[in-house]
């Protein structure tokens, strides 16, 4: 196909859009690939749509290759199934809700576990029908709190979501493995640098779950990895390496001290080091008790105290992930006033436990560890409070921040943090949804069996931004061949009629050789045309310019930046081999 820039519905922009902060967003707008309609809502213009379709094609090919079957469910969905699973409530403000003319509630689907479970229940009734995997490539809607970076985090976006249905746990593990392998092939073909991290299960409930994160400085997900072992995990999923418990015998008794004006860890450490305790004290010797209130969906707020070593902050994301599906909030002044036993800055285990506040501690607070912590009175702390002897927490919680240099949970090396963008998610859901909808099929022995599910997502539209983010330079985009909107960008940079005709026939021959050509036949200066070729990012740029008179055509590789001249006579073959690599 030959696409003439003189006809293409395209206008490139010289300046970055005012609302764009990250390179992919700036470039995709400047190159005329997408246009903003509302926060997190974008239109796809011709070249952008081509890239989106290319990503879809790769995803579709790899899904079909593992035997998944494509269907299409509506995005406009009735409330009822989501009520059954309680996600109508759990999704909170994240859901786009609407009513029809009769006042019936609907939603725009954010993900489709409910509908797939119901669809399979409606069609398949016997063990002979299983396993089965279904997928769709479909527009999803989520009222994201912070839509971001153009199509990177949209409120309307394209996702590939698939769902496997197996009768046994081994079957589910196999379906999961097939998806994980397919995802590796997809992201490799798309030219994305990524890591696979173990994830928390989030609001979905279930067991094994991994995320594919594209490596990117601008990513919102922080993950950690151990260079020594290749271990990688979402920060939310990192399990703290707990020390061995220590025997109590011989540990000194706990003692309450006057510690005037020590409401912060720093002031407390200063006091301790001036108090002649017989040892140097650091923030890691103190136990900080952070109060929050927690509510399970539909329930009442309850107090929760989280005890962490004083040298670490509570990481809101880790705390949130540990508490899910419950949500939490920080305490207000009114909450403190309503619970006068909570002495701000001096909260200790004693008052918490006497007043029935649930108390969860960092896994490092093992039995026999000795702490300096609040004594529940202004200006008073207790020294030598021993876990397991002087207080017994209600359990542990993964809420403390993970830091570079922390030991790797797999026992090999230490952790370093990096940032990534979630591009895919594979998830062994189990029977949560088949239980909710009582999906039962006739088993081999005549008894009913309940299928177990996996769900697997790929952020198709997000990938366009991710690829742009990983493959660009200061001049513009640099698409990997597999997703490029065309194979060749042919620039006519010579006003001479013979050169023009030569370029036209070169385009026709390249087209005949099966390549997609963008032909810059506009009446514009070579400078403008070159700039646009760099901005648009098609991998092979062919220039019919001044050299034409000497029988020369230039081939530029947008990906590597290399450029060479070839004889016009062999140009077709040279371009074809440049494209096919
Ligand atoms: P995130 O943590 O980035 O919000 P998620 O965990 O909510 O993503 P999933 O429910 O696992 O996302 O959805 C599957 C895939 O869909 C994600 O891996 C991601 O690539 C993509 N995706 C999710 N939300 C968005 C969005 N708002 N815009 C574009 N793509 C998205
Ligand atoms: Mg996810």
Coordinates of C-alpha atoms in Angstrom, one line a residue, residues 84-400:
X84 CA -23.4 -10.9 42.6
X85 CA -19.6 -10.6 43.0
X86 CA -19.8 -7.4 45.1
X87 CA -17.6 -5.6 42.6
X88 CA -20.4 -3.1 41.9
X89 CA -19.5 -1.9 45.4
X90 CA -15.8 -2.8 45.6
X91 CA -14.9 -0.8 42.5
X92 CA -16.1 2.3 44.2
X93 CA -15.5 5.5 42.1
X94 CA -13.4 3.5 39.6
X95 CA -16.5 2.4 37.8
X96 CA -18.4 4.3 35.1
X97 CA -22.0 3.9 36.0
X98 CA -25.1 4.8 34.0
X99 CA -28.8 4.3 33.9
X100 CA -31.0 3.5 31.0
X101 CA -34.3 5.3 30.3
X102 CA -36.1 2.9 32.6
X103 CA -33.8 3.7 35.4
X104 CA -32.0 0.3 35.3
X105 CA -28.3 0.4 36.4
X106 CA -25.5 -0.3 33.9
X107 CA -21.8 0.0 33.9
X108 CA -19.0 0.3 31.4
X109 CA -16.9 -2.8 31.8
X110 CA -13.6 -2.3 33.6
X111 CA -12.7 -6.0 33.2
X112 CA -14.9 -9.0 32.4
X113 CA -14.5 -12.0 34.8
X114 CA -18.2 -12.0 35.6
X115 CA -19.3 -12.0 32.0
X116 CA -16.9 -14.7 30.9
X117 CA -17.9 -17.0 33.8
X118 CA -21.6 -16.5 32.8
X119 CA -20.9 -17.0 29.1
X120 CA -19.1 -20.3 29.7
X121 CA -21.9 -21.3 32.1
X122 CA -24.4 -20.6 29.4
X123 CA -22.8 -22.8 26.8
X124 CA -20.8 -25.6 28.3
X125 CA -22.2 -28.3 30.5
X126 CA -19.9 -31.3 30.4
X127 CA -16.3 -32.1 31.4
X128 CA -15.8 -33.0 27.8
X129 CA -16.0 -29.3 26.9
X130 CA -13.0 -28.4 29.0
X131 CA -10.4 -26.9 29.1
X132 CA -11.4 -23.8 27.2
X133 CA -9.7 -20.4 26.9
X134 CA -11.6 -17.3 25.6
X135 CA -10.3 -13.8 24.9
X136 CA -11.3 -10.5 23.5
X137 CA -9.5 -7.3 22.5
X138 CA -11.9 -4.7 23.7
X139 CA -12.3 -1.2 25.0
X140 CA -12.4 -1.0 28.7
X141 CA -13.6 1.9 31.0
X142 CA -12.2 2.8 34.3
X143 CA -12.7 6.2 36.0
X144 CA -9.0 6.5 37.0
X145 CA -8.3 8.9 39.7
X146 CA -5.3 10.2 37.8
X147 CA -5.4 9.6 34.1
X148 CA -1.9 10.1 33.0
X149 CA 0.5 10.5 30.1
X150 CA -2.0 10.4 27.3
X151 CA -2.9 6.8 26.4
X152 CA -0.6 5.4 29.1
X153 CA -3.3 5.6 31.7
X154 CA -6.5 6.2 30.0
X155 CA -10.1 6.2 31.3
X156 CA -11.0 4.5 28.0
X157 CA -8.4 2.0 26.8
X158 CA -7.9 -1.2 24.9
X159 CA -7.2 -4.4 26.7
X160 CA -6.7 -7.9 25.6
X161 CA -8.3 -10.0 28.3
X162 CA -8.5 -13.7 28.3
X163 CA -9.9 -16.2 30.7
X164 CA -9.1 -19.9 31.1
X165 CA -11.5 -22.5 32.4
X166 CA -10.0 -25.8 33.7
X167 CA -11.4 -28.6 35.8
X168 CA -8.2 -29.2 37.8
X169 CA -5.6 -27.2 39.5
X170 CA -3.0 -28.8 37.3
X171 CA -5.0 -27.7 34.3
X172 CA -5.1 -24.2 35.6
X173 CA -1.3 -24.2 36.1
X174 CA -0.9 -25.3 32.5
X175 CA -3.2 -22.6 31.1
X176 CA -1.3 -20.1 33.2
X177 CA 2.0 -21.3 31.9
X178 CA 0.8 -21.1 28.3
X179 CA -0.3 -17.5 28.8
X180 CA 2.9 -16.5 30.5
X181 CA 4.9 -18.0 27.6
X182 CA 2.7 -16.3 25.1
X183 CA 3.2 -13.0 26.9
X184 CA 7.0 -13.4 26.7
X185 CA 6.7 -13.9 23.0
X186 CA 4.3 -11.0 22.6
X187 CA 6.5 -8.5 24.4
X188 CA 9.7 -9.8 22.7
X189 CA 8.1 -9.4 19.3
X190 CA 7.0 -5.9 20.2
X191 CA 10.5 -4.9 21.2
X192 CA 9.6 -4.1 24.8
X193 CA 12.2 -4.5 27.5
X194 CA 10.4 -5.9 30.5
X195 CA 10.7 -7.9 33.7
X196 CA 8.2 -10.4 35.2
X197 CA 7.5 -9.7 38.9
X198 CA 5.5 -11.6 41.4
X199 CA 2.5 -9.4 42.2
X200 CA -0.1 -9.2 44.9
X201 CA -3.5 -10.4 43.9
X202 CA -5.2 -7.0 44.4
X203 CA -9.0 -6.8 44.5
X204 CA -9.4 -10.0 42.4
X205 CA -8.7 -12.5 45.1
X206 CA -6.9 -15.7 44.3
X207 CA -3.4 -17.2 44.3
X208 CA -0.5 -17.2 41.8
X209 CA -0.1 -13.9 40.0
X210 CA 2.6 -12.2 38.1
X211 CA 2.9 -8.9 36.4
X212 CA 4.9 -7.9 33.3
X213 CA 6.5 -4.5 33.8
X214 CA 8.1 -2.6 31.0
X215 CA 11.3 -1.0 32.2
X216 CA 10.8 2.8 32.4
X217 CA 11.8 5.7 34.5
X218 CA 8.4 7.2 34.2
X219 CA 6.6 4.1 35.4
X220 CA 4.3 4.2 38.4
X221 CA 5.2 0.8 39.6
X222 CA 8.3 0.4 41.7
X223 CA 9.8 -3.1 41.7
X224 CA 12.8 -4.5 43.2
X225 CA 15.3 -7.0 41.8
X226 CA 18.3 -8.9 43.0
X227 CA 21.0 -8.7 40.4
X228 CA 22.6 -11.9 41.9
X229 CA 19.6 -14.2 41.5
X230 CA 17.3 -12.5 38.9
X231 CA 14.6 -12.3 41.6
X232 CA 12.1 -9.5 40.8
X233 CA 9.0 -8.5 42.6
X234 CA 6.6 -5.7 42.9
X235 CA 7.3 -3.7 46.1
X236 CA 3.8 -4.7 47.3
X237 CA 4.8 -8.4 47.0
X238 CA 8.1 -8.3 48.8
X239 CA 8.2 -10.6 51.8
X240 CA 10.4 -9.2 54.5
X241 CA 13.2 -11.5 55.6
X242 CA 12.6 -11.9 59.3
X243 CA 15.5 -12.6 61.7
X244 CA 15.4 -15.7 63.9
X245 CA 13.6 -15.3 67.3
X246 CA 15.9 -14.5 70.2
X247 CA 15.7 -16.2 73.6
X248 CA 14.2 -14.0 76.3
X249 CA 16.5 -15.2 79.2
X250 CA 18.8 -12.6 80.4
X251 CA 17.1 -9.7 78.6
X252 CA 16.8 -6.7 81.0
X253 CA 13.3 -5.7 82.3
X254 CA 11.5 -3.0 80.4
X255 CA 11.8 0.5 82.0
X256 CA 9.7 3.6 81.5
X257 CA 11.7 6.8 81.1
X258 CA 10.8 10.5 81.1
X259 CA 11.7 11.6 77.6
X260 CA 10.5 15.2 77.4
X261 CA 9.9 16.7 74.0
X262 CA 10.5 13.5 72.0
X263 CA 7.5 13.2 69.7
X264 CA 9.6 12.2 66.7
X265 CA 12.0 9.3 66.1
X266 CA 14.9 11.7 65.6
X267 CA 14.3 13.4 68.9
X268 CA 13.8 10.1 70.7
X269 CA 17.1 8.7 69.3
X270 CA 18.9 11.8 70.5
X271 CA 17.5 11.4 73.9
X272 CA 18.4 7.7 74.0
X273 CA 22.0 8.4 73.1
X274 CA 22.3 11.0 75.8
X275 CA 20.6 8.8 78.4
X276 CA 23.4 6.5 79.2
X277 CA 21.6 3.3 78.2
X278 CA 24.9 1.5 77.9
X279 CA 24.7 1.2 74.1
X280 CA 24.5 3.3 71.0
X281 CA 20.9 3.6 69.8
X282 CA 19.7 4.1 66.2
X283 CA 16.3 4.6 64.8
X284 CA 16.2 0.9 64.0
X285 CA 16.0 0.2 67.7
X286 CA 12.8 2.1 68.1
X287 CA 9.3 0.9 67.4
X288 CA 7.0 3.3 65.7
X289 CA 3.3 2.7 66.0
X290 CA 1.3 4.2 63.1
X291 CA -2.5 4.4 63.5
X292 CA -4.9 4.1 60.7
X293 CA -8.6 3.2 60.4
X294 CA -9.6 0.3 58.2
X295 CA -12.9 -0.7 56.7
X296 CA -13.9 -3.8 54.8
X297 CA -16.3 -3.1 51.9
X298 CA -19.7 -2.3 53.4
X299 CA -18.3 -2.5 57.0
X300 CA -17.5 0.0 59.7
X301 CA -14.2 1.8 60.3
X302 CA -12.0 0.1 62.8
X303 CA -8.7 1.2 64.3
X304 CA -5.5 -0.6 63.3
X305 CA -2.0 0.0 64.7
X306 CA 1.0 -0.8 62.5
X307 CA 4.3 -1.2 64.3
X308 CA 7.4 -0.7 62.2
X309 CA 11.1 -0.2 63.1
X310 CA 11.6 3.6 63.5
X311 CA 14.1 3.8 60.7
X312 CA 11.5 2.9 58.2
X313 CA 8.4 4.7 56.9
X314 CA 5.1 2.9 56.3
X315 CA 4.8 2.5 52.5
X316 CA 1.2 3.4 51.7
X317 CA 1.1 1.1 48.7
X318 CA 2.4 -1.9 50.7
X319 CA 0.0 -1.2 53.5
X320 CA -2.9 -0.8 51.0
X321 CA -2.0 -4.1 49.3
X322 CA -1.7 -5.9 52.6
X323 CA -5.1 -4.7 53.7
X324 CA -7.0 -5.3 50.5
X325 CA -9.9 -5.6 49.9
X326 CA -10.3 -3.5 53.0
X327 CA -9.4 0.2 52.5
X328 CA -7.7 2.4 55.0
X329 CA -7.4 6.1 56.0
X330 CA -5.2 8.1 58.2
X331 CA -6.7 9.2 61.5
X332 CA -8.3 12.7 61.7
X333 CA -8.0 14.9 64.8
X334 CA -11.5 13.9 65.6
X335 CA -10.5 10.3 65.7
X336 CA -7.7 11.0 68.1
X337 CA -10.1 13.1 70.2
X338 CA -12.5 10.1 70.3
X339 CA -9.8 7.8 71.5
X340 CA -7.9 9.7 74.2
X341 CA -5.7 6.6 75.0
X342 CA -3.9 7.4 71.7
X343 CA -1.2 9.9 72.8
X344 CA 0.1 11.3 69.5
X345 CA 3.9 10.7 69.3
X346 CA 4.0 8.4 72.3
X347 CA 1.7 5.5 71.3
X348 CA 2.9 2.2 72.7
X349 CA 1.7 -1.4 72.5
X350 CA 0.3 -1.3 76.1
X351 CA -2.5 1.1 75.4
X352 CA -3.3 -0.4 72.1
X353 CA -3.7 -3.9 73.6
X354 CA -5.5 -2.7 76.7
X355 CA -8.0 -0.9 74.4
X356 CA -8.5 -3.7 72.0
X357 CA -6.9 -2.0 69.0
X358 CA -5.7 -4.6 66.5
X359 CA -2.0 -4.4 66.5
X360 CA 0.1 -5.8 63.5
X361 CA 3.8 -5.4 63.4
X362 CA 6.6 -5.6 60.8
X363 CA 8.0 -9.1 60.4
X364 CA 11.3 -7.9 61.9
X365 CA 9.6 -7.6 65.2
X366 CA 10.2 -11.2 66.1
X367 CA 10.0 -12.7 69.6
X368 CA 12.9 -11.6 71.8
X369 CA 13.6 -8.4 70.0
X370 CA 13.8 -5.4 72.3
X371 CA 12.4 -2.0 71.5
X372 CA 12.3 1.6 72.6
X373 CA 8.7 2.7 72.1
X374 CA 5.9 4.9 73.4
X375 CA 4.7 4.6 76.9
X376 CA 1.3 6.1 76.2
X377 CA 1.9 9.4 78.1
X378 CA 3.2 12.7 76.8
X379 CA 7.0 12.8 77.1
X380 CA 7.3 9.2 78.2
X381 CA 8.9 6.2 76.4
X382 CA 9.6 2.6 77.4
X383 CA 13.1 1.1 76.9
X384 CA 13.7 -2.6 76.6
X385 CA 10.2 -3.7 75.7
X386 CA 10.5 -7.2 74.4
X387 CA 8.3 -8.7 71.8
X388 CA 6.7 -12.0 72.9
X389 CA 7.5 -11.2 76.5
X390 CA 6.1 -7.7 77.2
X391 CA 3.6 -7.5 74.3
X392 CA 2.2 -10.0 71.9
X393 CA 1.1 -8.4 68.6
X394 CA -2.0 -9.8 66.8
X395 CA 0.1 -10.7 63.8
X396 CA 2.5 -9.3 61.2
X397 CA 1.9 -7.1 58.3
X398 CA 4.0 -6.2 55.2
X399 CA 3.7 -2.4 55.4
X400 CA 7.2 -1.0 56.0

